[in-house]
Amino acid sequence: MDAASGGPPAGAGMPAPSATLPGRPLLPARADGVQLLGQAEGSGYRQAPSLVRRADGQTLQLTRLLYLVLEAADGSTDLDGIARHASEGSGRLVSPDNVRTLMDSRLVPMGLLRLADGSEPEVRKANPLLAMRFRYTVTDPVRTRRITAPFTVLFNPLIIAAVTVAFLAACWWVLMVKGLGSATHEAFANPGLLLLIFAVTILSAGFHEFGHAAAARRGGATPGAMGAGLYLVWPAFFTDVTDSYRLGKAGRLRTDLGGLYFNAIVAVIITGLWWATGFDALLLVVVTQILQMVRQLLPLVRFDGYHILADLTGVPDLFQRIKPTLLGLLPWNWGAPESRVLKPWARAVVTLWVLVTVPMLLFSLAMMVIALPRLLATAWASLGTQQAQLAASLSAGDPAGAGVRLLAMAAVALPVLGMLYILARLLRQLATGLWQKTRGKALHRAAAAATAVVLAAGLAWAWWPGAGTYRPVQPYERGTLADAAATVLPQGSTTTLREGGSGRTVALWPAGAAQPTRDNPQLAMVLVPVPGSGGSDVPGDGTAAPSWVFPFDRPAAAAEGGNQALAVNTTDGSVAYSVAFALVWAEDGEPVDTRNEAYAFASCNGCAAVAVGFQVVLIVGQADVVVPENLSAAANYNCVDCVAYALASQLVLTLDGPLSKDSLARLNALWAEIADYGRNLRDVPLSEIQDRLAAYKDRITAIVQADPGATRSAEPAATDPATTAPAGTRAPGADPAATAPATQPAGGPSPAGTAPATAPAAVPTEGDAPPSHSPIETPPPTADTGGTAPAVQPPPTGNPT
């Protein structure tokens, strides 16, 4: 709907719109089909405009004076009579010359008066950027009125209340109780059902327009043609209900909400059909109705929400108020007449709408321009995939599957074509507007031409084929604003990595392994420096290293009954050891959830960090909960020619009874030997440590098996440490944790920001079972501790503790 308002200009008259025969007065006449609708009700303007409808269906806003002049131009009244009518109706003195000026300057160009020779004026209908394109009329006004007449009964208040309650109940049941899992599976497993859902959804969109037309008829307005077209990038139906402007605010709001009300009716009917048939796939139609209603309520573009807001404020065309509203925000325009044409509350609402809508539309346009190359590539790749599946469906004789593929191809192509059309039309409008506005102004035209050249250069730069410019969007990409900006403004050659950002790094990949690609990525851990950690980022520069230099938190201290070895080395050319050996006894019925841990972290040059954790858990009697954990982790950071080695080895045994004094003495002697080995571990080659600990575990198992009071089973049974050992059995669940080395090749520099080689904790059980990985809970950093944990000896009486 176009807005045309403004008072009559003062001054001399202008050529009359129609000729005058000698001795006869001028008798202006309205153009054919012009309807006088009267003053707009519930207007948000300080002076409510009057409405006129042209033969082409366009509804125009006129000032009271223009409306009075047009009202008197009935083909039988001369200029003097028209001037008297306008003076009496407006309370202002209007002369025949004023009438002639208003007709020629306003009413004739708007197509509301006949031309001087009595012919009909050429009508130029408004063609805004956000209007529907490629319209195709399905029904004329007469047919629309006939087919929508039966539906007016649905606007009975009792029926509206019943449908609303049923719709809310259906939404709650489908979304919160029933769910959509089975419906989705059933629909996508059967292409025929998917086509049926699509067809019902399309028909419901047409039924939505029936709601607008029936609501208009209910209020006494006359609906016009119905059809389909392309709005922005979506196919859409339309109904001409401009005649509803002559209704009151309640009638216009009923017309605006009529489409949403009919969507609710469809949802209730479909829920009833599900109740009768049990086809879960039908419930997807309920969801499509909800999604349609949510989309239609958006007030940013000409959906139902836009018209609802326009009728609530009494401002028929909000887009026409964008420019005056923005100009009115400037301090020097606060008192301008154009800034005060709206009532204060209406002006506040419209200003808020403008301040939200304009940035959103500009942002959407910018993102459309930036993302266009990748969207085109994605659409092309998707069309290729769908085409291949279409060929497969046709060759397999599956018409339903072929139909689904055709719909998918249309769903991909139509939005892209609509996007291209919008951008092309916008560029054409900008070029045409600049050319017309700078006509006769050489300096302004030169500035406009320079701006156009800069804009064209920017588009060429953003869309120029290059590495990744036309790469299809991948499923692993996040699609954030930063990612979109990086497409146009890639970062420089910086190697600094920051959380949430992009940068460059060097990855050390195992020899012979398949290299990751964009299409086939592989998971990797990248250690990012923690800002403000203190010390220097470059090892060996003479700066004292802080207590914790690594870009991850320090492992939590060992819990009560737990065993932890933590080796941290930040000194160049040195070796740091941490050894923790422990023997734990568990009473009858006591939960066994002890944890054995070994962590080795290095950040230095030519250095090594070695952590060895060895734990023996002896369970005497029945234990209902046996969930021991064995964890090891090794990592280096900013290391050159360094080694990080972590070994966690755990043995869990279940005893039927306490050990005899002789067996306990043998165990104590063996544990003393083990503890002495741990205190001198730094003199043992790394390659021998795991074998030596495995030998100790075999000797401990042999002592227990040889004691008749500790076991009565003929053969020992190996159990997983994470399982419960049944009563009366002996479980020598030897659980040697695999060594977790993390090394850098000799002489291979590892600058800041590189991805270090790491080894997560691996806890294989005996046999061929694959290793399991456990996360490491990490508290805030604390001071480094190391050394050997003291051995835990059982009491001399042999009673378990």
PDB file of C-alpha atoms in Angstrom, residues 286-468:
ATOM      1  CA  VAL A 286       1.421 -30.262  13.050  1.00  0.00           C
ATOM      2  CA  VAL A 287       5.036 -29.141  13.388  1.00  0.00           C
ATOM      3  CA  THR A 288       5.033 -27.541   9.937  1.00  0.00           C
ATOM      4  CA  GLN A 289       1.947 -25.537  10.932  1.00  0.00           C
ATOM      5  CA  ILE A 290       3.667 -24.313  14.092  1.00  0.00           C
ATOM      6  CA  LEU A 291       6.764 -23.336  12.131  1.00  0.00           C
ATOM      7  CA  GLN A 292       4.638 -21.499   9.555  1.00  0.00           C
ATOM      8  CA  MET A 293       2.900 -19.567  12.313  1.00  0.00           C
ATOM      9  CA  VAL A 294       6.171 -18.601  13.984  1.00  0.00           C
ATOM     10  CA  ARG A 295       7.626 -17.405  10.678  1.00  0.00           C
ATOM     11  CA  GLN A 296       4.484 -15.458   9.811  1.00  0.00           C
ATOM     12  CA  LEU A 297       4.644 -13.586  13.121  1.00  0.00           C
ATOM     13  CA  LEU A 298       8.002 -12.017  12.252  1.00  0.00           C
ATOM     14  CA  PRO A 299       7.380  -8.256  11.826  1.00  0.00           C
ATOM     15  CA  LEU A 300      10.615  -7.482   9.978  1.00  0.00           C
ATOM     16  CA  VAL A 301       9.280  -8.148   6.472  1.00  0.00           C
ATOM     17  CA  ARG A 302       5.780  -8.265   5.002  1.00  0.00           C
ATOM     18  CA  PHE A 303       4.568 -11.337   6.837  1.00  0.00           C
ATOM     19  CA  ASP A 304       1.436 -11.403   8.994  1.00  0.00           C
ATOM     20  CA  GLY A 305       3.355 -10.009  11.953  1.00  0.00           C
ATOM     21  CA  TYR A 306       4.225  -6.914   9.919  1.00  0.00           C
ATOM     22  CA  HIS A 307       0.562  -6.239   9.091  1.00  0.00           C
ATOM     23  CA  ILE A 308      -0.493  -6.930  12.685  1.00  0.00           C
ATOM     24  CA  LEU A 309       1.989  -4.325  13.931  1.00  0.00           C
ATOM     25  CA  ALA A 310       0.908  -1.869  11.208  1.00  0.00           C
ATOM     26  CA  ASP A 311      -2.763  -2.192  12.148  1.00  0.00           C
ATOM     27  CA  LEU A 312      -2.064  -2.015  15.887  1.00  0.00           C
ATOM     28  CA  THR A 313      -0.181   1.255  15.434  1.00  0.00           C
ATOM     29  CA  GLY A 314      -2.499   2.596  12.744  1.00  0.00           C
ATOM     30  CA  VAL A 315       0.416   3.188  10.352  1.00  0.00           C
ATOM     31  CA  PRO A 316      -0.514   1.239   7.178  1.00  0.00           C
ATOM     32  CA  ASP A 317       2.911   1.085   5.513  1.00  0.00           C
ATOM     33  CA  LEU A 318       5.720   0.934   8.021  1.00  0.00           C
ATOM     34  CA  PHE A 319       8.426   0.794   5.346  1.00  0.00           C
ATOM     35  CA  GLN A 320       7.373   4.232   4.123  1.00  0.00           C
ATOM     36  CA  ARG A 321       8.160   5.562   7.593  1.00  0.00           C
ATOM     37  CA  ILE A 322      11.780   4.333   7.694  1.00  0.00           C
ATOM     38  CA  LYS A 323      13.346   7.392   6.070  1.00  0.00           C
ATOM     39  CA  PRO A 324      11.273  10.004   7.976  1.00  0.00           C
ATOM     40  CA  THR A 325      11.902   8.145  11.236  1.00  0.00           C
ATOM     41  CA  LEU A 326      15.672   7.990  10.759  1.00  0.00           C
ATOM     42  CA  LEU A 327      15.813  11.645   9.743  1.00  0.00           C
ATOM     43  CA  GLY A 328      13.638  12.537  12.723  1.00  0.00           C
ATOM     44  CA  LEU A 329      16.213  11.051  15.087  1.00  0.00           C
ATOM     45  CA  LEU A 330      18.682  13.806  14.139  1.00  0.00           C
ATOM     46  CA  PRO A 331      18.627  16.621  16.736  1.00  0.00           C
ATOM     47  CA  TRP A 332      18.070  19.366  14.155  1.00  0.00           C
ATOM     48  CA  ASN A 333      14.976  17.562  12.851  1.00  0.00           C
ATOM     49  CA  TRP A 334      13.224  17.020  16.180  1.00  0.00           C
ATOM     50  CA  GLY A 335      10.827  19.889  15.561  1.00  0.00           C
ATOM     51  CA  ALA A 336      10.285  19.260  11.841  1.00  0.00           C
ATOM     52  CA  PRO A 337       6.627  18.774  10.803  1.00  0.00           C
ATOM     53  CA  GLU A 338       7.381  15.430   9.124  1.00  0.00           C
ATOM     54  CA  SER A 339       8.780  14.132  12.425  1.00  0.00           C
ATOM     55  CA  ARG A 340       5.561  14.968  14.274  1.00  0.00           C
ATOM     56  CA  VAL A 341       2.909  13.537  11.964  1.00  0.00           C
ATOM     57  CA  LEU A 342       2.483  10.461  14.191  1.00  0.00           C
ATOM     58  CA  LYS A 343       0.944  10.327  17.611  1.00  0.00           C
ATOM     59  CA  PRO A 344       3.610  10.074  20.373  1.00  0.00           C
ATOM     60  CA  TRP A 345       2.922   6.438  21.251  1.00  0.00           C
ATOM     61  CA  ALA A 346       2.736   5.395  17.585  1.00  0.00           C
ATOM     62  CA  ARG A 347       5.951   7.274  16.865  1.00  0.00           C
ATOM     63  CA  ALA A 348       7.700   5.441  19.718  1.00  0.00           C
ATOM     64  CA  VAL A 349       6.579   2.016  18.450  1.00  0.00           C
ATOM     65  CA  VAL A 350       7.493   2.796  14.837  1.00  0.00           C
ATOM     66  CA  THR A 351      10.890   4.176  15.891  1.00  0.00           C
ATOM     67  CA  LEU A 352      11.631   0.993  17.843  1.00  0.00           C
ATOM     68  CA  TRP A 353      10.578  -1.098  14.844  1.00  0.00           C
ATOM     69  CA  VAL A 354      12.839   0.932  12.530  1.00  0.00           C
ATOM     70  CA  LEU A 355      15.818   0.658  14.894  1.00  0.00           C
ATOM     71  CA  VAL A 356      15.426  -3.141  14.938  1.00  0.00           C
ATOM     72  CA  THR A 357      14.426  -3.760  11.336  1.00  0.00           C
ATOM     73  CA  VAL A 358      16.968  -1.603   9.504  1.00  0.00           C
ATOM     74  CA  PRO A 359      20.072  -3.148  11.175  1.00  0.00           C
ATOM     75  CA  MET A 360      18.629  -6.645  10.757  1.00  0.00           C
ATOM     76  CA  LEU A 361      17.927  -6.134   7.051  1.00  0.00           C
ATOM     77  CA  LEU A 362      21.339  -4.565   6.453  1.00  0.00           C
ATOM     78  CA  PHE A 363      23.014  -7.373   8.355  1.00  0.00           C
ATOM     79  CA  SER A 364      21.076  -9.996   6.371  1.00  0.00           C
ATOM     80  CA  LEU A 365      22.053  -8.295   3.130  1.00  0.00           C
ATOM     81  CA  ALA A 366      25.718  -8.140   4.125  1.00  0.00           C
ATOM     82  CA  MET A 367      25.761 -11.802   5.137  1.00  0.00           C
ATOM     83  CA  MET A 368      24.027 -12.697   1.877  1.00  0.00           C
ATOM     84  CA  VAL A 369      26.743 -10.927  -0.105  1.00  0.00           C
ATOM     85  CA  ILE A 370      29.589 -12.392   1.963  1.00  0.00           C
ATOM     86  CA  ALA A 371      28.292 -15.956   2.002  1.00  0.00           C
ATOM     87  CA  LEU A 372      27.021 -16.036  -1.594  1.00  0.00           C
ATOM     88  CA  PRO A 373      30.056 -17.846  -3.119  1.00  0.00           C
ATOM     89  CA  ARG A 374      29.966 -20.646  -0.574  1.00  0.00           C
ATOM     90  CA  LEU A 375      26.177 -20.892  -0.740  1.00  0.00           C
ATOM     91  CA  LEU A 376      26.378 -21.255  -4.504  1.00  0.00           C
ATOM     92  CA  ALA A 377      29.021 -23.964  -4.156  1.00  0.00           C
ATOM     93  CA  THR A 378      26.982 -25.752  -1.491  1.00  0.00           C
ATOM     94  CA  ALA A 379      23.836 -25.600  -3.614  1.00  0.00           C
ATOM     95  CA  TRP A 380      25.723 -26.939  -6.629  1.00  0.00           C
ATOM     96  CA  ALA A 381      27.171 -29.817  -4.626  1.00  0.00           C
ATOM     97  CA  SER A 382      23.779 -30.595  -3.124  1.00  0.00           C
ATOM     98  CA  LEU A 383      22.130 -30.559  -6.543  1.00  0.00           C
ATOM     99  CA  GLY A 384      24.766 -32.994  -7.774  1.00  0.00           C
ATOM    100  CA  THR A 385      24.088 -35.330  -4.859  1.00  0.00           C
ATOM    101  CA  GLN A 386      20.333 -35.132  -5.321  1.00  0.00           C
ATOM    102  CA  GLN A 387      20.683 -35.699  -9.072  1.00  0.00           C
ATOM    103  CA  ALA A 388      22.666 -38.872  -8.465  1.00  0.00           C
ATOM    104  CA  GLN A 389      20.041 -40.109  -5.993  1.00  0.00           C
ATOM    105  CA  LEU A 390      17.311 -39.182  -8.475  1.00  0.00           C
ATOM    106  CA  ALA A 391      18.988 -41.285 -11.148  1.00  0.00           C
ATOM    107  CA  ALA A 392      19.258 -44.171  -8.690  1.00  0.00           C
ATOM    108  CA  SER A 393      15.555 -43.911  -7.794  1.00  0.00           C
ATOM    109  CA  LEU A 394      14.532 -43.835 -11.443  1.00  0.00           C
ATOM    110  CA  SER A 395      16.695 -46.834 -12.292  1.00  0.00           C
ATOM    111  CA  ALA A 396      15.246 -48.723  -9.316  1.00  0.00           C
ATOM    112  CA  GLY A 397      11.681 -47.937 -10.400  1.00  0.00           C
ATOM    113  CA  ASP A 398      10.913 -45.895  -7.276  1.00  0.00           C
ATOM    114  CA  PRO A 399       8.664 -42.993  -8.344  1.00  0.00           C
ATOM    115  CA  ALA A 400       8.081 -41.831  -4.762  1.00  0.00           C
ATOM    116  CA  GLY A 401      11.789 -41.620  -4.097  1.00  0.00           C
ATOM    117  CA  ALA A 402      12.289 -39.778  -7.381  1.00  0.00           C
ATOM    118  CA  GLY A 403       9.596 -37.303  -6.369  1.00  0.00           C
ATOM    119  CA  VAL A 404      11.311 -36.631  -3.062  1.00  0.00           C
ATOM    120  CA  ARG A 405      14.588 -35.948  -4.881  1.00  0.00           C
ATOM    121  CA  LEU A 406      12.886 -33.538  -7.286  1.00  0.00           C
ATOM    122  CA  LEU A 407      11.376 -31.669  -4.350  1.00  0.00           C
ATOM    123  CA  ALA A 408      14.769 -31.545  -2.655  1.00  0.00           C
ATOM    124  CA  MET A 409      16.355 -30.112  -5.805  1.00  0.00           C
ATOM    125  CA  ALA A 410      13.638 -27.457  -6.023  1.00  0.00           C
ATOM    126  CA  ALA A 411      14.082 -26.627  -2.343  1.00  0.00           C
ATOM    127  CA  VAL A 412      17.792 -26.059  -2.958  1.00  0.00           C
ATOM    128  CA  ALA A 413      17.477 -24.124  -6.222  1.00  0.00           C
ATOM    129  CA  LEU A 414      14.602 -21.747  -5.489  1.00  0.00           C
ATOM    130  CA  PRO A 415      16.149 -19.890  -2.512  1.00  0.00           C
ATOM    131  CA  VAL A 416      19.419 -19.454  -4.396  1.00  0.00           C
ATOM    132  CA  LEU A 417      17.645 -18.105  -7.468  1.00  0.00           C
ATOM    133  CA  GLY A 418      15.609 -15.770  -5.275  1.00  0.00           C
ATOM    134  CA  MET A 419      18.760 -14.530  -3.597  1.00  0.00           C
ATOM    135  CA  LEU A 420      20.423 -13.820  -6.926  1.00  0.00           C
ATOM    136  CA  TYR A 421      17.334 -11.991  -8.125  1.00  0.00           C
ATOM    137  CA  ILE A 422      17.206  -9.784  -5.018  1.00  0.00           C
ATOM    138  CA  LEU A 423      20.877  -8.853  -5.315  1.00  0.00           C
ATOM    139  CA  ALA A 424      20.578  -8.095  -9.053  1.00  0.00           C
ATOM    140  CA  ARG A 425      17.481  -5.974  -8.545  1.00  0.00           C
ATOM    141  CA  LEU A 426      19.044  -4.110  -5.637  1.00  0.00           C
ATOM    142  CA  LEU A 427      22.137  -3.281  -7.671  1.00  0.00           C
ATOM    143  CA  ARG A 428      19.977  -2.142 -10.583  1.00  0.00           C
ATOM    144  CA  GLN A 429      17.852   0.074  -8.324  1.00  0.00           C
ATOM    145  CA  LEU A 430      20.930   1.633  -6.739  1.00  0.00           C
ATOM    146  CA  ALA A 431      22.474   2.366 -10.139  1.00  0.00           C
ATOM    147  CA  THR A 432      19.229   3.798 -11.551  1.00  0.00           C
ATOM    148  CA  GLY A 433      18.545   5.881  -8.455  1.00  0.00           C
ATOM    149  CA  LEU A 434      22.030   7.373  -8.363  1.00  0.00           C
ATOM    150  CA  TRP A 435      21.891   8.188 -12.072  1.00  0.00           C
ATOM    151  CA  GLN A 436      18.549   9.954 -11.779  1.00  0.00           C
ATOM    152  CA  LYS A 437      19.337  11.879  -8.615  1.00  0.00           C
ATOM    153  CA  THR A 438      22.644  13.177  -9.974  1.00  0.00           C
ATOM    154  CA  ARG A 439      21.237  14.322 -13.327  1.00  0.00           C
ATOM    155  CA  GLY A 440      22.645  17.780 -14.088  1.00  0.00           C
ATOM    156  CA  LYS A 441      25.081  17.572 -11.143  1.00  0.00           C
ATOM    157  CA  ALA A 442      28.503  16.731 -12.522  1.00  0.00           C
ATOM    158  CA  LEU A 443      30.285  16.655  -9.162  1.00  0.00           C
ATOM    159  CA  HIS A 444      27.644  14.488  -7.525  1.00  0.00           C
ATOM    160  CA  ARG A 445      27.590  12.114 -10.482  1.00  0.00           C
ATOM    161  CA  ALA A 446      31.376  11.760 -10.344  1.00  0.00           C
ATOM    162  CA  ALA A 447      31.166  10.928  -6.628  1.00  0.00           C
ATOM    163  CA  ALA A 448      28.389   8.406  -7.335  1.00  0.00           C
ATOM    164  CA  ALA A 449      30.457   6.821 -10.111  1.00  0.00           C
ATOM    165  CA  ALA A 450      33.465   6.536  -7.787  1.00  0.00           C
ATOM    166  CA  THR A 451      31.278   4.914  -5.140  1.00  0.00           C
ATOM    167  CA  ALA A 452      29.935   2.454  -7.706  1.00  0.00           C
ATOM    168  CA  VAL A 453      33.487   1.561  -8.785  1.00  0.00           C
ATOM    169  CA  VAL A 454      34.512   0.957  -5.162  1.00  0.00           C
ATOM    170  CA  LEU A 455      31.422  -1.201  -4.594  1.00  0.00           C
ATOM    171  CA  ALA A 456      32.094  -3.237  -7.737  1.00  0.00           C
ATOM    172  CA  ALA A 457      35.727  -3.709  -6.724  1.00  0.00           C
ATOM    173  CA  GLY A 458      34.661  -4.903  -3.277  1.00  0.00           C
ATOM    174  CA  LEU A 459      32.254  -7.426  -4.728  1.00  0.00           C
ATOM    175  CA  ALA A 460      34.863  -8.663  -7.193  1.00  0.00           C
ATOM    176  CA  TRP A 461      37.363  -9.081  -4.368  1.00  0.00           C
ATOM    177  CA  ALA A 462      34.872 -10.928  -2.146  1.00  0.00           C
ATOM    178  CA  TRP A 463      33.634 -13.182  -4.960  1.00  0.00           C
ATOM    179  CA  TRP A 464      36.887 -13.722  -6.844  1.00  0.00           C
ATOM    180  CA  PRO A 465      37.661 -17.448  -7.204  1.00  0.00           C
ATOM    181  CA  GLY A 466      40.367 -18.451  -4.796  1.00  0.00           C
ATOM    182  CA  ALA A 467      41.324 -21.078  -2.251  1.00  0.00           C
ATOM    183  CA  GLY A 468      38.174 -21.899  -0.347  1.00  0.00           C
TER     184      GLY A 468
END
